[in-house]
Short mmCIF file of C-alpha atoms in Angstrom, two decimals:
data_model
loop_
_atom_site.label_atom_id
_atom_site.label_comp_id
_atom_site.label_asym_id
_atom_site.label_seq_id
_atom_site.Cartn_x
_atom_site.Cartn_y
_atom_site.Cartn_z
CA MET A 5 15.68 8.05 -43.54
CA THR A 6 12.51 9.80 -42.35
CA GLU A 7 13.12 12.35 -39.60
CA PRO A 8 11.20 11.56 -36.39
CA VAL A 9 8.27 13.94 -35.86
CA PHE A 10 7.35 15.47 -32.52
CA PRO A 11 3.98 13.96 -31.47
CA GLU A 12 1.55 16.64 -30.39
CA GLY A 13 -0.32 16.12 -27.13
CA ILE A 14 2.26 14.02 -25.31
CA LEU A 15 2.44 16.49 -22.41
CA SER A 16 -0.39 16.75 -19.90
CA LEU A 17 -0.19 19.30 -17.08
CA GLU A 18 -2.02 19.21 -13.75
CA ARG A 19 -2.35 22.85 -12.80
CA SER A 20 -3.69 22.11 -9.32
CA ALA A 21 -0.81 19.78 -8.45
CA ASP A 22 1.97 20.69 -6.01
CA VAL A 23 4.63 19.92 -8.66
CA PRO A 24 5.69 23.11 -10.53
CA LEU A 25 4.67 23.27 -14.18
CA ALA A 26 8.28 23.48 -15.37
CA GLU A 27 9.09 20.27 -13.55
CA GLN A 28 5.99 18.58 -14.99
CA ILE A 29 7.18 19.48 -18.51
CA TYR A 30 10.67 18.20 -17.70
CA ARG A 31 9.31 14.90 -16.35
CA GLY A 32 6.97 14.55 -19.31
CA PHE A 33 9.84 14.77 -21.79
CA ARG A 34 11.97 12.32 -19.80
CA ASP A 35 9.13 9.79 -19.62
CA ALA A 36 8.41 10.17 -23.33
CA VAL A 37 12.05 9.42 -24.16
CA ARG A 38 12.18 6.47 -21.75
CA THR A 39 9.06 4.87 -23.20
CA GLY A 40 10.05 5.49 -26.81
CA LEU A 41 7.46 8.15 -27.64
CA LEU A 42 10.31 10.57 -28.40
CA ARG A 43 13.13 9.09 -30.45
CA SER A 44 16.71 10.30 -30.74
CA GLY A 45 16.98 13.26 -33.10
CA THR A 46 13.34 14.35 -32.79
CA LYS A 47 13.02 18.08 -33.40
CA LEU A 48 11.20 19.83 -30.58
CA PRO A 49 8.97 22.91 -30.70
CA SER A 50 10.50 26.26 -29.88
CA THR A 51 9.99 27.57 -26.37
CA ARG A 52 7.52 30.16 -27.70
CA ARG A 53 5.47 27.61 -29.61
CA LEU A 54 5.39 25.04 -26.79
CA ALA A 55 4.44 27.73 -24.25
CA ALA A 56 1.53 28.79 -26.46
CA SER A 57 0.31 25.21 -26.98
CA LEU A 58 0.46 24.44 -23.24
CA ASN A 59 -0.91 27.86 -22.22
CA VAL A 60 2.01 28.55 -19.89
CA GLY A 61 4.60 31.29 -19.66
CA ARG A 62 7.63 31.11 -21.93
CA ASN A 63 9.95 31.22 -18.90
CA THR A 64 8.31 28.02 -17.64
CA VAL A 65 9.29 26.20 -20.84
CA ASN A 66 12.76 27.78 -20.77
CA THR A 67 13.28 26.37 -17.26
CA ALA A 68 12.18 22.89 -18.36
CA TYR A 69 14.43 22.98 -21.44
CA ASP A 70 17.38 24.14 -19.31
CA LEU A 71 16.90 21.13 -17.00
CA LEU A 72 16.67 18.75 -19.96
CA GLN A 73 19.76 20.27 -21.58
CA ALA A 74 21.72 20.03 -18.31
CA GLU A 75 21.00 16.29 -18.18
CA GLY A 76 21.87 15.78 -21.82
CA VAL A 77 18.33 14.83 -22.78
CA ILE A 78 18.08 17.57 -25.40
CA THR A 79 20.66 19.39 -27.51
CA VAL A 80 20.27 23.14 -28.10
CA ARG A 81 22.33 24.94 -30.74
CA THR A 82 22.18 28.62 -31.65
CA GLY A 83 19.95 29.21 -34.63
CA ALA A 84 18.59 25.66 -34.66
CA ALA A 85 15.58 23.97 -33.12
CA PRO A 86 16.23 21.92 -29.97
CA ARG A 87 16.34 18.17 -30.52
CA ILE A 88 16.38 14.97 -28.50
CA THR A 89 20.06 14.11 -28.18
CA GLU A 90 21.27 11.59 -30.76
CA GLY A 91 21.84 8.09 -29.39
CA LEU A 92 20.24 8.93 -26.07
CA VAL A 93 19.08 5.99 -23.90
CA LEU A 94 17.70 6.95 -20.47
CA GLU A 95 17.90 4.69 -17.47
CA GLY A 96 14.97 2.27 -17.60
CA ALA A 97 14.46 2.49 -21.35
CA HIS A 98 13.73 -0.83 -23.03
CA ALA A 99 13.53 -2.46 -19.58
CA GLN A 100 10.76 -4.75 -20.69
CA ARG A 101 12.68 -5.92 -23.74
CA LYS A 102 15.77 -6.58 -21.61
CA ALA A 103 13.73 -8.51 -19.05
CA GLU A 104 12.29 -10.68 -21.79
CA ALA A 105 15.74 -11.24 -23.27
CA PHE A 106 16.99 -12.23 -19.83
CA GLY A 107 14.37 -14.96 -19.70
CA LEU A 108 12.55 -13.74 -16.59
CA LYS A 109 9.75 -16.13 -15.69
CA LEU A 110 7.86 -17.39 -12.68
CA SER A 111 9.01 -20.38 -10.68
CA GLN A 112 6.70 -23.35 -10.12
CA ARG A 113 5.87 -21.89 -6.71
CA GLY A 114 5.27 -18.51 -8.31
CA ARG A 115 2.90 -19.99 -10.88
CA THR A 116 0.96 -21.71 -8.09
CA LEU A 117 0.76 -18.62 -5.89
CA SER A 118 -0.26 -16.32 -8.73
CA ALA A 119 -2.83 -18.67 -10.30
CA ASN A 120 -6.45 -17.52 -10.35
CA LEU A 121 -7.95 -20.46 -8.48
CA ARG A 122 -11.24 -18.66 -8.03
CA GLY A 123 -11.82 -19.27 -11.70
CA GLU A 124 -13.47 -17.53 -14.59
CA GLY A 125 -16.49 -15.46 -13.74
CA TRP A 126 -15.61 -14.81 -10.10
CA ALA A 127 -16.53 -11.21 -9.32
CA TYR A 128 -13.51 -8.99 -8.73
CA ARG A 129 -15.00 -5.62 -9.61
CA GLN A 130 -17.30 -3.84 -7.23
CA GLY A 131 -21.02 -3.79 -7.93
CA GLY A 132 -24.49 -4.37 -6.55
CA LEU A 133 -25.33 -7.64 -4.74
CA GLN A 134 -21.63 -8.36 -4.16
CA PRO A 135 -21.06 -11.36 -1.85
CA GLY A 136 -19.24 -10.57 1.36
CA ALA A 137 -19.85 -6.84 1.10
CA PRO A 138 -21.12 -5.22 4.32
CA ALA A 139 -23.50 -2.25 4.39
CA LEU A 140 -21.43 0.89 3.92
CA ASP A 141 -24.52 3.01 4.56
CA LEU A 142 -24.82 1.59 8.10
CA PHE A 143 -21.19 1.92 9.15
CA PRO A 144 -20.75 4.19 12.22
CA TYR A 145 -18.29 6.59 10.63
CA GLU A 146 -18.36 9.20 13.39
CA GLU A 147 -17.72 6.70 16.18
CA TRP A 148 -14.94 5.11 14.17
CA ALA A 149 -13.39 8.51 13.47
CA ARG A 150 -13.26 9.23 17.20
CA SER A 151 -11.47 5.94 17.77
CA LEU A 152 -9.00 6.73 15.00
CA ARG A 153 -8.26 10.16 16.45
CA ARG A 154 -7.59 8.57 19.81
CA ALA A 155 -5.31 5.99 18.19
CA ALA A 156 -3.29 8.78 16.59
CA ARG A 157 -1.84 9.51 20.02
CA LEU A 158 0.22 6.36 19.54
CA GLU A 159 2.63 8.38 17.41
CA ARG A 160 4.77 8.87 20.52
CA SER A 161 4.32 5.31 21.76
CA ALA A 162 6.81 2.46 21.59
CA ASP A 163 3.97 0.39 20.12
CA LEU A 164 4.84 1.86 16.72
CA HIS A 165 8.35 0.44 16.81
CA TYR A 166 9.50 -3.00 15.62
CA GLN A 167 7.37 -5.07 17.96
CA ASN A 168 3.80 -6.31 18.37
CA PHE A 169 4.14 -8.53 15.31
CA ALA A 170 1.32 -10.71 16.61
CA GLY A 171 -0.94 -7.80 17.55
CA LEU A 172 -1.49 -5.14 20.21
CA GLU A 173 -2.13 -6.51 23.66
CA VAL A 174 -5.01 -4.08 24.22
CA LEU A 175 -6.85 -5.40 21.15
CA LYS A 176 -6.15 -9.03 22.06
CA ARG A 177 -7.82 -8.46 25.42
CA GLN A 178 -10.92 -7.01 23.73
CA ILE A 179 -11.12 -9.92 21.26
CA ALA A 180 -10.73 -12.43 24.12
CA ARG A 181 -13.63 -10.81 26.02
CA HIS A 182 -15.79 -10.76 22.89
CA LEU A 183 -15.13 -14.42 22.04
CA ALA A 184 -15.79 -15.59 25.59
CA ALA A 185 -19.11 -13.71 25.76
CA GLU A 186 -20.38 -14.40 22.22
CA ARG A 187 -18.83 -17.68 21.07
CA GLY A 188 -17.84 -19.66 24.14
CA VAL A 189 -14.20 -19.48 23.09
CA ARG A 190 -11.96 -19.03 26.12
CA ALA A 191 -8.43 -18.04 25.27
CA ASP A 192 -5.70 -16.10 26.99
CA PRO A 193 -5.02 -12.89 25.03
CA HIS A 194 -1.43 -13.91 24.27
CA ARG A 195 -2.78 -16.93 22.34
CA ILE A 196 -4.60 -14.60 19.95
CA LEU A 197 -2.63 -13.60 16.84
CA VAL A 198 -3.85 -10.52 14.98
CA THR A 199 -3.30 -10.82 11.22
CA SER A 200 -4.21 -8.71 8.22
CA SER A 201 -6.94 -11.05 6.94
CA THR A 202 -8.35 -14.57 7.18
CA GLN A 203 -6.52 -15.26 3.93
CA ALA A 204 -3.26 -14.30 5.63
CA SER A 205 -4.10 -16.55 8.59
CA LEU A 206 -4.84 -19.50 6.31
CA THR A 207 -1.70 -18.97 4.27
CA MET A 208 0.49 -18.80 7.36
CA LEU A 209 -1.08 -21.80 9.09
CA SER A 210 -0.97 -24.03 6.01
CA GLN A 211 2.69 -23.18 5.43
CA VAL A 212 3.71 -23.81 9.04
CA LEU A 213 1.65 -26.89 9.94
CA THR A 214 2.11 -28.98 6.80
CA ASP A 215 4.66 -30.11 4.25
CA PRO A 216 4.08 -30.20 0.48
CA GLY A 217 2.06 -33.24 -0.49
CA ASP A 218 0.22 -33.53 2.83
CA ASP A 219 -3.54 -34.03 2.70
CA VAL A 220 -6.07 -31.41 3.74
CA TRP A 221 -9.86 -31.77 3.81
CA LEU A 222 -11.83 -28.86 2.38
CA GLU A 223 -15.62 -28.58 2.35
CA GLU A 224 -17.27 -29.30 -1.00
CA PRO A 225 -18.43 -26.79 -2.11
CA GLY A 226 -16.02 -24.68 -0.14
CA TYR A 227 -14.27 -21.40 0.46
CA LEU A 228 -12.00 -20.45 -2.42
CA GLY A 229 -9.64 -18.48 -0.19
CA ALA A 230 -8.85 -21.68 1.71
CA ARG A 231 -8.30 -23.55 -1.55
CA THR A 232 -5.89 -20.85 -2.67
CA ALA A 233 -3.90 -21.02 0.58
CA PHE A 234 -3.71 -24.82 0.52
CA SER A 235 -2.67 -24.92 -3.11
CA GLY A 236 0.06 -22.37 -2.41
CA ALA A 237 1.38 -24.66 0.34
CA GLY A 238 1.52 -27.56 -2.12
CA LEU A 239 -1.11 -29.63 -0.29
CA THR A 240 -3.30 -32.39 -1.69
CA ILE A 241 -6.87 -31.17 -1.28
CA ARG A 242 -9.58 -33.77 -0.62
CA PRO A 243 -13.26 -32.73 -0.93
CA LEU A 244 -15.18 -33.02 2.36
CA PRO A 245 -18.86 -33.65 1.49
CA THR A 246 -21.52 -31.28 2.82
CA ASP A 247 -25.30 -31.38 3.09
CA GLY A 248 -28.02 -29.45 4.87
CA GLU A 249 -26.13 -29.84 8.16
CA GLY A 250 -22.74 -28.75 6.88
CA ALA A 251 -19.61 -30.88 6.57
CA ASP A 252 -20.01 -34.63 7.08
CA ALA A 253 -16.69 -36.14 8.18
CA SER A 254 -18.19 -39.65 8.37
CA LYS A 255 -18.15 -39.74 4.55
CA MET A 256 -14.32 -39.64 4.59
CA ALA A 257 -13.83 -43.04 6.28
CA HIS A 258 -12.83 -44.66 2.96
CA LEU A 259 -9.65 -42.58 2.65
CA ASP A 260 -6.40 -44.30 3.67
CA GLN A 261 -4.29 -41.14 3.94
CA PRO A 262 -5.13 -39.11 7.08
CA PRO A 263 -5.24 -35.33 6.70
CA LYS A 264 -2.96 -32.89 8.48
CA LEU A 265 -5.64 -30.18 8.39
CA ILE A 266 -9.44 -30.10 8.18
CA TYR A 267 -10.99 -26.78 7.19
CA VAL A 268 -14.63 -26.12 8.09
CA THR A 269 -17.10 -23.23 8.42
CA PRO A 270 -19.49 -24.69 11.02
CA SER A 271 -21.37 -21.54 12.06
CA HIS A 272 -22.48 -20.76 8.50
CA HIS A 273 -21.17 -23.06 5.81
CA TYR A 274 -19.60 -21.16 2.95
CA PRO A 275 -21.27 -20.76 0.52
CA LEU A 276 -24.56 -22.60 1.24
CA GLY A 277 -25.15 -21.22 4.75
CA ALA A 278 -25.90 -24.47 6.64
CA ARG A 279 -25.31 -24.51 10.41
CA MET A 280 -23.52 -27.60 11.71
CA PRO A 281 -25.53 -29.11 14.62
CA LEU A 282 -23.88 -30.16 17.86
CA ALA A 283 -23.96 -33.91 17.11
CA ARG A 284 -22.08 -33.44 13.84
CA ARG A 285 -19.58 -31.09 15.49
CA LEU A 286 -18.78 -33.72 18.09
CA MET A 287 -18.45 -36.35 15.37
CA LEU A 288 -16.01 -34.11 13.48
CA LEU A 289 -13.91 -33.69 16.61
CA ASP A 290 -13.82 -37.47 17.07
CA VAL A 291 -12.73 -38.03 13.46
CA ALA A 292 -10.02 -35.39 13.72
CA ARG A 293 -8.81 -36.89 17.01
CA THR A 294 -8.53 -40.32 15.38
CA CYS A 295 -6.69 -38.90 12.35
CA GLY A 296 -4.41 -36.68 14.42
CA ALA A 297 -5.56 -33.72 12.31
CA VAL A 298 -5.81 -30.07 13.32
CA ILE A 299 -9.17 -28.45 12.59
CA LEU A 300 -9.14 -24.93 11.16
CA GLU A 301 -12.44 -23.48 12.34
CA ASP A 302 -13.37 -20.45 10.26
CA ASP A 303 -16.24 -19.00 12.30
CA TYR A 304 -17.65 -17.46 9.15
CA ASP A 305 -20.30 -14.77 9.74
CA SER A 306 -20.98 -16.02 13.26
CA GLU A 307 -21.99 -12.46 14.20
CA PHE A 308 -25.10 -12.72 12.04
CA LEU A 309 -27.64 -15.23 13.30
CA PHE A 310 -31.24 -14.62 12.22
CA GLU A 311 -32.98 -17.51 13.96
CA GLY A 312 -32.44 -19.97 16.81
CA ARG A 313 -29.65 -19.92 19.36
CA PRO A 314 -25.93 -19.86 18.53
CA VAL A 315 -24.26 -23.27 18.50
CA ALA A 316 -21.06 -23.46 20.52
CA ALA A 317 -17.87 -23.00 18.56
CA LEU A 318 -15.83 -26.13 17.90
CA HIS A 319 -12.95 -24.52 19.78
CA GLY A 320 -14.95 -24.51 22.99
CA LEU A 321 -15.78 -28.22 22.64
CA ALA A 322 -12.36 -29.49 21.61
CA ASP A 323 -9.29 -30.79 23.40
CA GLU A 324 -6.37 -28.41 23.82
CA GLY A 325 -4.52 -28.00 20.54
CA GLN A 326 -7.17 -29.73 18.43
CA VAL A 327 -8.80 -26.63 16.89
CA ILE A 328 -7.42 -23.31 15.65
CA TYR A 329 -10.18 -20.72 15.66
CA MET A 330 -10.22 -17.95 13.03
CA GLY A 331 -12.27 -14.78 12.77
CA THR A 332 -12.30 -11.42 11.00
CA PHE A 333 -13.82 -7.96 11.22
CA ALA A 334 -14.24 -7.74 7.43
CA LYS A 335 -18.00 -8.40 7.44
CA SER A 336 -18.98 -6.93 10.81
CA LEU A 337 -17.09 -3.70 10.07
CA LEU A 338 -15.19 -3.16 6.81
CA PRO A 339 -12.99 -5.39 4.58
CA GLY A 340 -10.57 -2.49 4.13
CA LEU A 341 -9.88 -2.43 7.86
CA ARG A 342 -7.59 -5.43 7.23
CA ILE A 343 -7.82 -6.94 10.73
CA ALA A 344 -8.43 -10.63 11.43
CA TYR A 345 -7.26 -13.02 14.12
CA CYS A 346 -6.72 -16.63 15.07
CA VAL A 347 -6.64 -18.38 18.43
CA VAL A 348 -3.80 -20.88 18.50
CA PRO A 349 -2.52 -23.51 21.00
CA GLU A 350 0.10 -22.40 23.50
CA VAL A 351 2.82 -24.44 21.81
CA LEU A 352 2.34 -22.51 18.54
CA VAL A 353 2.36 -18.97 19.94
CA ALA A 354 6.11 -18.39 19.79
CA PRO A 355 6.83 -20.02 16.38
CA LEU A 356 3.82 -18.37 14.73
CA THR A 357 4.74 -14.96 16.16
CA GLN A 358 8.18 -15.34 14.63
CA THR A 359 6.57 -16.50 11.38
CA MET A 360 4.43 -13.35 11.30
CA ARG A 361 7.58 -11.29 11.61
CA ASN A 362 9.30 -13.31 8.90
CA ILE A 363 6.52 -13.13 6.30
CA GLY A 364 5.04 -9.74 7.22
CA CYS A 365 1.34 -10.55 7.67
CA SER A 366 0.85 -8.27 10.68
CA ALA A 367 -2.01 -5.77 10.81
CA ASN A 368 -1.66 -1.99 11.02
CA VAL A 369 -0.94 -0.97 14.62
CA GLN A 370 -2.95 2.26 14.66
CA ALA A 371 -5.98 0.51 13.15
CA GLN A 372 -5.65 -2.12 15.89
CA ALA A 373 -5.55 0.57 18.58
CA ALA A 374 -8.62 2.24 17.09
CA LEU A 375 -10.51 -1.05 16.99
CA ALA A 376 -9.59 -1.80 20.61
CA HIS A 377 -11.09 1.52 21.71
CA PHE A 378 -14.10 1.01 19.43
CA MET A 379 -14.81 -2.32 21.12
CA ASP A 380 -14.08 -1.11 24.64
CA SER A 381 -16.45 1.85 24.24
CA GLY A 382 -19.34 -0.47 23.36
CA ALA A 383 -19.58 0.91 19.82
CA TYR A 384 -18.87 -2.49 18.25
CA GLN A 385 -21.68 -4.29 20.04
CA LYS A 386 -23.99 -1.36 19.34
CA HIS A 387 -23.13 -1.58 15.64
CA LEU A 388 -23.79 -5.32 15.51
CA LYS A 389 -27.14 -4.84 17.25
CA GLN A 390 -28.14 -2.22 14.67
CA ILE A 391 -27.13 -4.06 11.51
CA ARG A 392 -28.48 -7.54 12.32
CA PRO A 393 -32.18 -6.66 11.82
CA VAL A 394 -31.36 -4.65 8.69
CA TYR A 395 -29.42 -7.57 7.21
CA LEU A 396 -32.31 -9.88 8.03
CA GLU A 397 -34.74 -7.52 6.30
CA ARG A 398 -32.56 -7.23 3.19
CA GLY A 399 -31.89 -10.96 3.03
CA THR A 400 -35.59 -11.76 3.39
CA MET A 401 -36.39 -9.24 0.68
CA LEU A 402 -33.87 -10.79 -1.71
CA ALA A 403 -34.99 -14.37 -1.04
CA GLY A 404 -38.63 -13.40 -1.50
CA ALA A 405 -37.97 -11.55 -4.75
CA LEU A 406 -36.03 -14.51 -6.16
CA ARG A 407 -38.78 -16.99 -5.30
CA GLN A 408 -41.50 -14.71 -6.65
CA ARG A 409 -39.79 -13.96 -9.97
CA LEU A 410 -38.16 -17.35 -10.65
CA GLY A 411 -40.47 -19.75 -8.82
CA ASN A 412 -39.58 -23.42 -9.10
CA ARG A 413 -36.69 -22.70 -11.44
CA VAL A 414 -34.47 -21.98 -8.45
CA GLU A 415 -33.76 -23.22 -4.96
CA VAL A 416 -32.79 -20.50 -2.47
CA ALA A 417 -30.62 -21.61 0.46
CA PRO A 418 -32.27 -21.09 3.88
CA LEU A 419 -31.61 -17.66 5.35
CA THR A 420 -30.07 -18.49 8.73
CA GLY A 421 -27.63 -15.59 8.77
CA ASN A 422 -24.67 -14.49 6.64
CA VAL A 423 -24.35 -11.44 4.40
CA GLN A 424 -25.21 -13.35 1.21
CA LEU A 425 -27.30 -16.25 0.00
CA THR A 426 -26.96 -18.90 -2.67
CA VAL A 427 -29.36 -19.37 -5.57
CA MET A 428 -29.22 -22.88 -7.07
CA PHE A 429 -30.77 -23.67 -10.43
CA ARG A 430 -32.99 -26.69 -10.98
CA GLU A 431 -32.22 -26.71 -14.69
CA PRO A 432 -28.97 -26.79 -16.69
CA VAL A 433 -27.47 -23.31 -16.50
CA ASN A 434 -24.01 -22.01 -17.36
CA ASP A 435 -23.60 -20.09 -14.13
CA ILE A 436 -20.19 -18.71 -15.12
CA ALA A 437 -21.54 -17.07 -18.27
CA LEU A 438 -24.58 -15.90 -16.32
CA ALA A 439 -22.41 -14.36 -13.58
CA VAL A 440 -20.31 -12.53 -16.17
CA ALA A 441 -23.46 -11.19 -17.83
CA MET A 442 -24.73 -9.96 -14.44
CA GLN A 443 -21.37 -8.31 -13.76
CA ASP A 444 -21.52 -6.55 -17.12
CA ARG A 445 -24.81 -5.06 -15.95
CA GLY A 446 -23.42 -3.82 -12.64
CA PHE A 447 -24.19 -6.76 -10.31
CA ALA A 448 -21.09 -8.41 -8.81
CA VAL A 449 -22.47 -11.90 -8.18
CA SER A 450 -20.25 -15.00 -8.39
CA PRO A 451 -20.83 -18.51 -9.81
CA LEU A 452 -21.44 -21.34 -7.34
CA SER A 453 -19.86 -24.02 -9.54
CA ASN A 454 -16.42 -22.44 -9.02
CA CYS A 455 -16.60 -23.49 -5.36
CA TYR A 456 -16.41 -27.19 -6.30
CA LEU A 457 -13.02 -28.85 -6.68
CA ALA A 458 -14.13 -30.98 -9.63
CA ALA A 459 -15.68 -29.65 -12.81
CA GLY A 460 -19.41 -29.98 -13.12
CA GLY A 461 -20.36 -28.63 -9.70
CA ARG A 462 -23.95 -27.60 -9.11
CA PRO A 463 -24.77 -24.38 -10.98
CA GLY A 464 -25.90 -21.37 -9.02
CA LEU A 465 -25.08 -17.83 -8.00
CA ILE A 466 -23.71 -16.40 -4.75
CA VAL A 467 -25.59 -13.15 -4.20
CA GLY A 468 -24.86 -10.56 -1.52
CA PHE A 469 -27.61 -8.64 0.25
CA ALA A 470 -26.05 -6.91 3.28
CA GLY A 471 -24.88 -3.89 1.28
CA ALA A 472 -27.88 -3.78 -1.07
CA ASN A 473 -30.85 -1.46 -0.87
CA ALA A 474 -34.37 -2.26 -2.03
CA ARG A 475 -33.84 -0.75 -5.49
CA GLN A 476 -30.66 -2.76 -6.10
CA ILE A 477 -32.37 -5.96 -4.99
CA GLU A 478 -35.34 -5.37 -7.29
CA GLU A 479 -33.20 -4.39 -10.27
CA GLY A 480 -30.80 -7.27 -9.68
CA VAL A 481 -33.55 -9.89 -9.57
CA ASP A 482 -35.20 -8.33 -12.63
CA THR A 483 -31.88 -8.50 -14.49
CA LEU A 484 -31.36 -12.15 -13.51
CA ALA A 485 -34.87 -13.09 -14.57
CA GLY A 486 -34.42 -11.29 -17.88
CA LEU A 487 -31.13 -13.05 -18.62
CA LEU A 488 -32.58 -16.46 -17.79
CA GLY A 489 -35.60 -15.65 -19.93
CA THR A 490 -33.45 -15.12 -23.02
CA GLY A 491 -31.75 -18.50 -22.59
CA HIS A 492 -28.78 -17.12 -24.54
CA ALA A 493 -25.54 -18.88 -23.50
CA TYR A 494 -27.04 -19.83 -20.14
#
């Protein structure tokens, strides 16, 4: 039987790390045994030789070998080279093989929750022209740092204990003031639940307000995060048609089964950007009232309006309990802030607060405190005022470049607001393959067809502009034009 050979180069030391070098060597040998890189009986280098190869002192290696010998990992005999102990199996070794032998597999619920419903070609990696990405170069880092430093004083506050599952009262008051002034949404602060994201809000609401098999209406094309949440809840998703005025609930009259939920993005339809006019909003409320459905109003990108006057939120027009209003700070500030919110009816405050505790979708308390101060100081409104004209300039630049380079080959959705726009092709195009090709070249665009429930949705690309500079916009449009010019696989 061939004697196992010690593989050179299995140890890698970080000399600037806080962990002593002897301990790094000790851990390296243990990990190598656990993962099978070092087999039982493998002859190890002498302390002098290993010290020379690692460029460390001999005493450092002696210390590591002493630790390994004390744990029985290696055997040292006088006059013989140290070896990995015969028959040694460390805790955790072959864990993957044992798990497979045990038959570990996902449940039906697990398969649903872990499925990639966004589909092939959806941009996950960061890159230029990424949809939903705000402008990092315009973020007020200094003002935010001051708010964070102030929030650090909470370390002696009871607010950091096991409470405030539905959000800090001080932040809820700031959100209530903001919504009343900007969106016509009047809500008592205690009816505002602060979550970690809109995705978390949708997941919680769909689990609590429905039972598996219930119907939900989702805009077509529509937000993939909502589709993911509804699928995870086991709901039957019905496509709600949209046009240049957003969702059209009158087209659903032929359905016999009433929905439990209706999800819409009336301020800026995702992903096409249409604004739902007042007449259609009132019609939607009437349809929902007749069906007995709750409307989930995702006030998507309502902070960014480039023309006209804001249309009142559905929540401000509806009967009590008819609409749950959802918002986030992901686009107006940073996605990594992980703070969103929903305004819920009085009857749902207590059960949803308990649900938030049960499933753990609460937002970080210190980040909430910092945001409350940031809003109270006027820094939030100041930031919005500064970025709106820049976003308009960048969006106009992108739309103009697309029309100039691609002409009648594309249709660019009207730029009413948002942080992205949609490019629709007037010719057969494999938008998934095209999106992947753009991603390979550093541009994180996403395919429009993935936003349709049924296969064969209209081809196009969702292209971000808020975080893009002039060079990225020019290079991105040039890249798109070049790919379409080749015609290869598109």
